[in-house]
PDB file of C-alpha atoms in Angstrom:
ATOM      1  CA  SER C   1      -0.045  -0.014  -0.008  1.00 71.00           C
ATOM      2  CA  GLN C   2       1.067   3.626  -0.483  1.00 73.00           C
ATOM      3  CA  LYS C   3       2.990   5.056   2.418  1.00 85.00           C
ATOM      4  CA  ILE C   4       4.376   8.475   2.967  1.00 91.00           C
ATOM      5  CA  GLU C   5       6.824   8.796   5.988  1.00 92.00           C
ATOM      6  CA  GLN C   6       8.216  11.793   7.725  1.00 93.00           C
ATOM      7  CA  ASN C   7      10.266  12.103  10.817  1.00 82.00           C
ATOM      8  CA  SER C   8       7.837  11.215  13.564  1.00 75.00           C
ATOM      9  CA  GLU C   9       9.887  12.783  16.339  1.00 84.00           C
ATOM     10  CA  ALA C  10      10.049  16.507  16.700  1.00 91.00           C
ATOM     11  CA  LEU C  11      13.077  18.239  15.315  1.00 94.00           C
ATOM     12  CA  ASN C  12      14.746  20.642  17.721  1.00 96.00           C
ATOM     13  CA  ILE C  13      17.205  23.213  16.496  1.00 96.00           C
ATOM     14  CA  GLN C  14      18.728  26.479  17.500  1.00 97.00           C
ATOM     15  CA  GLU C  15      17.832  29.742  15.840  1.00 97.00           C
ATOM     16  CA  GLY C  16      20.156  30.553  12.871  1.00 97.00           C
ATOM     17  CA  LYS C  17      20.798  26.863  11.992  1.00 97.00           C
ATOM     18  CA  THR C  18      19.444  25.024   9.008  1.00 97.00           C
ATOM     19  CA  ALA C  19      16.431  22.699   9.588  1.00 96.00           C
ATOM     20  CA  THR C  20      16.344  19.626   7.271  1.00 96.00           C
ATOM     21  CA  LEU C  21      13.111  17.554   7.055  1.00 97.00           C
ATOM     22  CA  THR C  22      12.690  14.258   5.166  1.00 96.00           C
ATOM     23  CA  CYS C  23       9.787  12.909   3.345  1.00 96.00           C
ATOM     24  CA  ASN C  24      10.125   9.221   2.032  1.00 95.00           C
ATOM     25  CA  TYR C  25       7.529   7.483   0.040  1.00 93.00           C
ATOM     26  CA  THR C  26       6.804   3.880  -1.156  1.00 89.00           C
ATOM     27  CA  ASN C  27       4.517   2.410  -3.741  1.00 85.00           C
ATOM     28  CA  TYR C  28       3.845   5.653  -5.285  1.00 82.00           C
ATOM     29  CA  SER C  29       4.958   7.616  -8.408  1.00 81.00           C
ATOM     30  CA  PRO C  30       3.871  11.195  -7.780  1.00 85.00           C
ATOM     31  CA  ALA C  31       4.069  13.915 -10.464  1.00 83.00           C
ATOM     32  CA  TYR C  32       4.178  16.584  -7.869  1.00 89.00           C
ATOM     33  CA  LEU C  33       5.443  16.913  -4.297  1.00 92.00           C
ATOM     34  CA  GLN C  34       4.363  19.718  -2.106  1.00 93.00           C
ATOM     35  CA  TRP C  35       5.320  21.102   1.285  1.00 96.00           C
ATOM     36  CA  TYR C  36       2.886  22.661   3.593  1.00 96.00           C
ATOM     37  CA  ARG C  37       3.150  24.349   6.996  1.00 97.00           C
ATOM     38  CA  GLN C  38       0.537  23.730   9.643  1.00 96.00           C
ATOM     39  CA  ASP C  39       0.124  25.466  12.992  1.00 95.00           C
ATOM     40  CA  PRO C  40      -1.915  23.967  15.768  1.00 91.00           C
ATOM     41  CA  GLY C  41      -5.631  24.051  15.034  1.00 88.00           C
ATOM     42  CA  ARG C  42      -5.177  25.750  11.715  1.00 91.00           C
ATOM     43  CA  GLY C  43      -5.233  24.685   8.058  1.00 93.00           C
ATOM     44  CA  PRO C  44      -2.170  23.660   6.093  1.00 95.00           C
ATOM     45  CA  VAL C  45      -0.453  26.662   4.358  1.00 95.00           C
ATOM     46  CA  PHE C  46       1.147  25.941   0.984  1.00 92.00           C
ATOM     47  CA  LEU C  47       4.885  26.594   0.838  1.00 95.00           C
ATOM     48  CA  LEU C  48       6.529  24.906  -2.243  1.00 93.00           C
ATOM     49  CA  LEU C  49       5.758  22.584  -5.121  1.00 91.00           C
ATOM     50  CA  ILE C  50       8.280  20.567  -7.042  1.00 92.00           C
ATOM     51  CA  ARG C  51       7.605  18.544 -10.160  1.00 90.00           C
ATOM     52  CA  GLU C  52       8.918  15.032 -10.746  1.00 89.00           C
ATOM     53  CA  ASN C  53      11.317  16.314 -13.373  1.00 90.00           C
ATOM     54  CA  GLU C  54      12.804  18.882 -11.149  1.00 92.00           C
ATOM     55  CA  LYS C  55      15.597  18.263  -8.716  1.00 91.00           C
ATOM     56  CA  GLU C  56      15.506  21.385  -6.644  1.00 96.00           C
ATOM     57  CA  LYS C  57      13.292  24.452  -5.930  1.00 95.00           C
ATOM     58  CA  ARG C  58      14.115  27.428  -3.830  1.00 96.00           C
ATOM     59  CA  LYS C  59      11.948  30.177  -2.242  1.00 94.00           C
ATOM     60  CA  GLU C  60      13.598  32.775   0.001  1.00 96.00           C
ATOM     61  CA  ARG C  61      14.983  30.691   2.935  1.00 97.00           C
ATOM     62  CA  LEU C  62      13.349  27.492   1.721  1.00 97.00           C
ATOM     63  CA  LYS C  63      14.763  24.781  -0.404  1.00 97.00           C
ATOM     64  CA  VAL C  64      13.178  21.561  -1.579  1.00 97.00           C
ATOM     65  CA  THR C  65      14.770  18.655  -3.317  1.00 96.00           C
ATOM     66  CA  PHE C  66      13.085  15.745  -4.966  1.00 94.00           C
ATOM     67  CA  ASP C  67      14.879  12.445  -5.768  1.00 93.00           C
ATOM     68  CA  THR C  68      12.515  10.066  -7.527  1.00 90.00           C
ATOM     69  CA  THR C  69      15.054   7.365  -7.583  1.00 92.00           C
ATOM     70  CA  LEU C  70      15.430   7.372  -3.791  1.00 93.00           C
ATOM     71  CA  LYS C  71      11.651   8.271  -3.574  1.00 93.00           C
ATOM     72  CA  GLN C  72      12.667  11.048  -1.119  1.00 95.00           C
ATOM     73  CA  SER C  73      12.239  14.791  -0.766  1.00 95.00           C
ATOM     74  CA  LEU C  74      14.268  16.979   1.557  1.00 97.00           C
ATOM     75  CA  PHE C  75      12.970  20.345   2.853  1.00 97.00           C
ATOM     76  CA  HIS C  76      15.471  22.810   4.141  1.00 97.00           C
ATOM     77  CA  ILE C  77      14.856  25.997   6.081  1.00 97.00           C
ATOM     78  CA  THR C  78      18.040  28.132   6.335  1.00 97.00           C
ATOM     79  CA  ALA C  79      18.769  30.723   9.044  1.00 97.00           C
ATOM     80  CA  SER C  80      15.786  29.307  11.004  1.00 97.00           C
ATOM     81  CA  GLN C  81      13.761  31.378  13.375  1.00 97.00           C
ATOM     82  CA  PRO C  82      11.520  30.719  16.189  1.00 97.00           C
ATOM     83  CA  ALA C  83       8.575  31.837  14.114  1.00 97.00           C
ATOM     84  CA  ASP C  84       9.433  28.767  11.856  1.00 98.00           C
ATOM     85  CA  SER C  85       8.279  26.552  14.678  1.00 97.00           C
ATOM     86  CA  ALA C  86       5.285  24.368  13.297  1.00 97.00           C
ATOM     87  CA  THR C  87       4.429  21.067  11.822  1.00 96.00           C
ATOM     88  CA  TYR C  88       5.524  20.595   8.208  1.00 97.00           C
ATOM     89  CA  LEU C  89       3.621  18.228   5.999  1.00 96.00           C
ATOM     90  CA  CYS C  90       4.772  16.763   2.621  1.00 96.00           C
ATOM     91  CA  ALA C  91       2.005  15.965   0.225  1.00 94.00           C
ATOM     92  CA  LEU C  92       2.001  14.021  -3.017  1.00 91.00           C
ATOM     93  CA  MET C  93      -0.153  14.395  -6.063  1.00 87.00           C
ATOM     94  CA  ASN C  94      -0.491  11.911  -9.024  1.00 78.00           C
ATOM     95  CA  THR C  95      -0.819  13.044 -12.623  1.00 68.00           C
ATOM     96  CA  GLY C  96      -4.487  13.391 -13.467  1.00 58.00           C
ATOM     97  CA  PHE C  97      -5.558  13.382  -9.845  1.00 59.00           C
ATOM     98  CA  GLN C  98      -6.059  16.354  -7.765  1.00 75.00           C
ATOM     99  CA  LYS C  99      -6.191  15.105  -4.281  1.00 86.00           C
ATOM    100  CA  LEU C 100      -3.202  15.513  -1.979  1.00 90.00           C
ATOM    101  CA  VAL C 101      -1.944  12.561  -0.009  1.00 91.00           C
ATOM    102  CA  PHE C 102      -0.239  13.861   3.194  1.00 94.00           C
ATOM    103  CA  GLY C 103       2.625  12.527   4.942  1.00 93.00           C
ATOM    104  CA  THR C 104       2.608  12.160   8.794  1.00 89.00           C
ATOM    105  CA  GLY C 105       4.205  15.553   9.408  1.00 94.00           C
ATOM    106  CA  THR C 106       7.234  16.565  11.260  1.00 96.00           C
ATOM    107  CA  ARG C 107       7.185  19.063  14.180  1.00 96.00           C
ATOM    108  CA  LEU C 108       9.940  21.544  14.093  1.00 97.00           C
ATOM    109  CA  LEU C 109      10.908  23.521  17.194  1.00 97.00           C
ATOM    110  CA  VAL C 110      13.420  26.458  16.780  1.00 97.00           C
ATOM    111  CA  SER C 111      14.796  27.712  19.988  1.00 96.00           C
ATOM    112  CA  PRO C 112      16.127  31.195  20.427  1.00 93.00           C
TER     113      PRO C 112
ATOM    114  CA  ALA I   1      -6.743  38.783  -0.123  1.00 70.00           C
ATOM    115  CA  ALA I   2      -9.831  36.615   0.142  1.00 82.00           C
ATOM    116  CA  GLY I   3      -9.350  33.269   1.742  1.00 93.00           C
ATOM    117  CA  VAL I   4     -11.406  30.011   2.115  1.00 96.00           C
ATOM    118  CA  ILE I   5     -14.238  30.472   4.600  1.00 97.00           C
ATOM    119  CA  GLN I   6     -15.610  27.661   6.633  1.00 97.00           C
ATOM    120  CA  SER I   7     -18.648  27.710   8.952  1.00 97.00           C
ATOM    121  CA  PRO I   8     -19.198  27.035  11.603  1.00 97.00           C
ATOM    122  CA  ARG I   9     -15.699  27.031  13.134  1.00 96.00           C
ATOM    123  CA  HIS I  10     -16.726  24.694  16.135  1.00 97.00           C
ATOM    124  CA  LEU I  11     -19.681  22.302  16.193  1.00 97.00           C
ATOM    125  CA  ILE I  12     -20.736  19.963  19.027  1.00 98.00           C
ATOM    126  CA  LYS I  13     -23.266  17.222  18.254  1.00 98.00           C
ATOM    127  CA  GLU I  14     -24.506  14.133  19.950  1.00 97.00           C
ATOM    128  CA  LYS I  15     -24.080  10.597  18.512  1.00 97.00           C
ATOM    129  CA  ARG I  16     -26.492   9.684  15.728  1.00 97.00           C
ATOM    130  CA  GLU I  17     -27.258  13.369  15.032  1.00 97.00           C
ATOM    131  CA  THR I  18     -26.481  15.160  11.799  1.00 98.00           C
ATOM    132  CA  ALA I  19     -24.099  17.842  10.899  1.00 98.00           C
ATOM    133  CA  THR I  20     -23.666  20.168   7.939  1.00 98.00           C
ATOM    134  CA  LEU I  21     -20.392  21.948   7.303  1.00 98.00           C
ATOM    135  CA  LYS I  22     -20.091  24.767   4.811  1.00 98.00           C
ATOM    136  CA  CYS I  23     -17.237  25.922   2.684  1.00 98.00           C
ATOM    137  CA  TYR I  24     -17.033  29.067   0.567  1.00 97.00           C
ATOM    138  CA  PRO I  25     -13.916  28.872  -1.719  1.00 96.00           C
ATOM    139  CA  ILE I  26     -11.723  31.762  -2.845  1.00 95.00           C
ATOM    140  CA  PRO I  27     -13.598  33.677  -5.552  1.00 94.00           C
ATOM    141  CA  ARG I  28     -12.918  32.221  -9.164  1.00 90.00           C
ATOM    142  CA  HIS I  29     -11.473  29.022  -7.740  1.00 91.00           C
ATOM    143  CA  ASP I  30     -13.077  26.063  -9.661  1.00 88.00           C
ATOM    144  CA  THR I  31     -12.155  23.149  -7.351  1.00 91.00           C
ATOM    145  CA  VAL I  32     -13.103  22.426  -3.778  1.00 95.00           C
ATOM    146  CA  TYR I  33     -11.679  19.573  -1.608  1.00 95.00           C
ATOM    147  CA  TRP I  34     -12.677  18.252   1.807  1.00 97.00           C
ATOM    148  CA  TYR I  35     -10.164  16.677   4.216  1.00 97.00           C
ATOM    149  CA  GLN I  36     -10.545  15.181   7.540  1.00 97.00           C
ATOM    150  CA  GLN I  37      -7.841  15.397  10.241  1.00 95.00           C
ATOM    151  CA  GLY I  38      -8.149  13.446  13.376  1.00 93.00           C
ATOM    152  CA  PRO I  39      -6.144  14.327  16.459  1.00 89.00           C
ATOM    153  CA  GLY I  40      -2.462  13.824  15.805  1.00 87.00           C
ATOM    154  CA  GLN I  41      -3.181  12.713  12.342  1.00 90.00           C
ATOM    155  CA  ASP I  42      -2.374  13.928   8.872  1.00 91.00           C
ATOM    156  CA  PRO I  43      -5.234  15.359   6.791  1.00 94.00           C
ATOM    157  CA  GLN I  44      -7.115  12.567   4.939  1.00 95.00           C
ATOM    158  CA  PHE I  45      -8.845  13.384   1.610  1.00 94.00           C
ATOM    159  CA  LEU I  46     -12.693  12.832   1.505  1.00 96.00           C
ATOM    160  CA  ILE I  47     -14.040  14.226  -1.640  1.00 95.00           C
ATOM    161  CA  SER I  48     -13.565  16.876  -4.214  1.00 94.00           C
ATOM    162  CA  PHE I  49     -15.577  18.833  -6.826  1.00 94.00           C
ATOM    163  CA  TYR I  50     -14.585  20.507 -10.004  1.00 90.00           C
ATOM    164  CA  GLU I  51     -17.020  22.891 -11.579  1.00 89.00           C
ATOM    165  CA  LYS I  52     -19.823  21.569  -9.413  1.00 89.00           C
ATOM    166  CA  MET I  53     -19.191  17.914 -10.412  1.00 92.00           C
ATOM    167  CA  GLN I  54     -17.663  15.367  -8.086  1.00 91.00           C
ATOM    168  CA  SER I  55     -14.147  14.900  -9.322  1.00 89.00           C
ATOM    169  CA  ASP I  56     -12.616  12.414  -6.877  1.00 89.00           C
ATOM    170  CA  LYS I  57     -13.530  10.372  -3.897  1.00 91.00           C
ATOM    171  CA  GLY I  58     -11.398   9.263  -1.001  1.00 91.00           C
ATOM    172  CA  SER I  59     -12.050   7.574   2.244  1.00 86.00           C
ATOM    173  CA  ILE I  60     -15.456   9.123   2.776  1.00 92.00           C
ATOM    174  CA  PRO I  61     -18.028   6.978   4.795  1.00 93.00           C
ATOM    175  CA  ASP I  62     -21.377   6.275   3.136  1.00 95.00           C
ATOM    176  CA  ARG I  63     -23.014   8.268   6.042  1.00 97.00           C
ATOM    177  CA  PHE I  64     -21.373  11.363   4.550  1.00 97.00           C
ATOM    178  CA  SER I  65     -22.304  13.254   1.369  1.00 96.00           C
ATOM    179  CA  ALA I  66     -21.247  16.464  -0.153  1.00 97.00           C
ATOM    180  CA  GLN I  67     -22.104  18.702  -3.110  1.00 96.00           C
ATOM    181  CA  GLN I  68     -20.982  21.850  -4.733  1.00 95.00           C
ATOM    182  CA  PHE I  69     -23.621  24.550  -5.535  1.00 94.00           C
ATOM    183  CA  SER I  70     -24.039  26.891  -8.472  1.00 93.00           C
ATOM    184  CA  ASP I  71     -22.205  29.738  -6.531  1.00 92.00           C
ATOM    185  CA  TYR I  72     -19.367  27.206  -5.937  1.00 93.00           C
ATOM    186  CA  HIS I  73     -19.828  26.869  -2.218  1.00 95.00           C
ATOM    187  CA  SER I  74     -19.851  23.339  -0.913  1.00 97.00           C
ATOM    188  CA  GLU I  75     -21.500  21.477   1.890  1.00 98.00           C
ATOM    189  CA  LEU I  76     -20.478  18.445   3.706  1.00 98.00           C
ATOM    190  CA  ASN I  77     -23.371  16.544   5.286  1.00 98.00           C
ATOM    191  CA  MET I  78     -22.687  13.965   7.899  1.00 97.00           C
ATOM    192  CA  SER I  79     -25.481  11.737   9.268  1.00 97.00           C
ATOM    193  CA  SER I  80     -25.555   9.169  12.126  1.00 97.00           C
ATOM    194  CA  LEU I  81     -22.581  10.801  13.683  1.00 98.00           C
ATOM    195  CA  GLU I  82     -20.176   8.533  15.622  1.00 97.00           C
ATOM    196  CA  LEU I  83     -17.616   9.371  18.307  1.00 96.00           C
ATOM    197  CA  GLY I  84     -14.920   8.657  15.750  1.00 95.00           C
ATOM    198  CA  ASP I  85     -16.060  11.388  13.475  1.00 97.00           C
ATOM    199  CA  SER I  86     -14.682  14.044  15.943  1.00 97.00           C
ATOM    200  CA  ALA I  87     -11.994  15.736  14.005  1.00 97.00           C
ATOM    201  CA  LEU I  88     -10.932  18.906  12.155  1.00 97.00           C
ATOM    202  CA  TYR I  89     -12.544  19.210   8.790  1.00 98.00           C
ATOM    203  CA  PHE I  90     -10.843  21.300   6.254  1.00 97.00           C
ATOM    204  CA  CYS I  91     -12.052  22.633   2.992  1.00 97.00           C
ATOM    205  CA  ALA I  92      -9.461  23.696   0.368  1.00 96.00           C
ATOM    206  CA  SER I  93      -9.929  25.343  -2.942  1.00 94.00           C
ATOM    207  CA  SER I  94      -7.804  25.754  -6.053  1.00 90.00           C
ATOM    208  CA  LEU I  95      -7.867  27.108  -9.575  1.00 86.00           C
ATOM    209  CA  VAL I  96      -6.405  24.539 -11.673  1.00 76.00           C
ATOM    210  CA  GLN I  97      -4.065  26.106 -14.340  1.00 75.00           C
ATOM    211  CA  GLY I  98      -2.078  23.730 -16.414  1.00 72.00           C
ATOM    212  CA  ASP I  99      -0.354  21.381 -14.116  1.00 67.00           C
ATOM    213  CA  ILE I 100      -0.318  23.739 -11.124  1.00 70.00           C
ATOM    214  CA  ASN I 101      -2.657  22.947  -8.306  1.00 76.00           C
ATOM    215  CA  GLU I 102      -1.935  24.898  -5.257  1.00 84.00           C
ATOM    216  CA  GLN I 103      -4.527  24.222  -2.691  1.00 90.00           C
ATOM    217  CA  PHE I 104      -5.613  27.007  -0.301  1.00 92.00           C
ATOM    218  CA  PHE I 105      -6.971  25.610   2.904  1.00 95.00           C
ATOM    219  CA  GLY I 106      -9.636  27.152   5.206  1.00 96.00           C
ATOM    220  CA  PRO I 107      -9.374  27.530   8.902  1.00 95.00           C
ATOM    221  CA  GLY I 108     -11.294  24.308   9.468  1.00 96.00           C
ATOM    222  CA  THR I 109     -14.356  23.231  11.311  1.00 97.00           C
ATOM    223  CA  ARG I 110     -13.718  21.422  14.658  1.00 97.00           C
ATOM    224  CA  LEU I 111     -16.470  18.885  15.101  1.00 98.00           C
ATOM    225  CA  THR I 112     -16.909  17.171  18.389  1.00 97.00           C
ATOM    226  CA  VAL I 113     -19.220  14.315  18.816  1.00 97.00           C
ATOM    227  CA  LEU I 114     -20.392  13.426  22.350  1.00 96.00           C
TER     228      LEU I 114
END
């Protein structure tokens, strides 16, 4: 069955460091991979989308890589800030389908 | 900028009751999605509509039904509520342009079934 796994344990880092979150998937061939941020009790907020034929995408302090051979995406936040503390969800989408299939999410805690 | 509006924000129901959740997408968005997120869980896709027609269906119980109206707002109807239906229900909308499908999520409706 399809499975999308993210670090289940919270990631604790110090302000100013780079946070790296991992998303691994099995039994899936997504056309797109997206990263969302979710704060407690609120809806997910779109951050970045990367296509299957793209290796890397950047947006300000965010960087996403997508390795379809390893079936893995890495999400980096450089110069992290306490305001970056949240749960980060990766989500996959198939070609021809519109629904998002979410990973389990990783909680990031950035300490001042 | 206008965002996705959901109502009510909080809803408390008894077992076996019925609930109706409403979603108002961002103006000009043509697709609406419903997701259910249980405590500590990731959002699970329920159902979607494109131009008022059901476009995809996920793990939505038979007790639930949904539709999209002519003004593009959508309603999720839930009957014979069970304790396990307690969750956050998110609506998202998007405007499909080529292969881009960024979904904008609403604030969610927190449903508690007692």
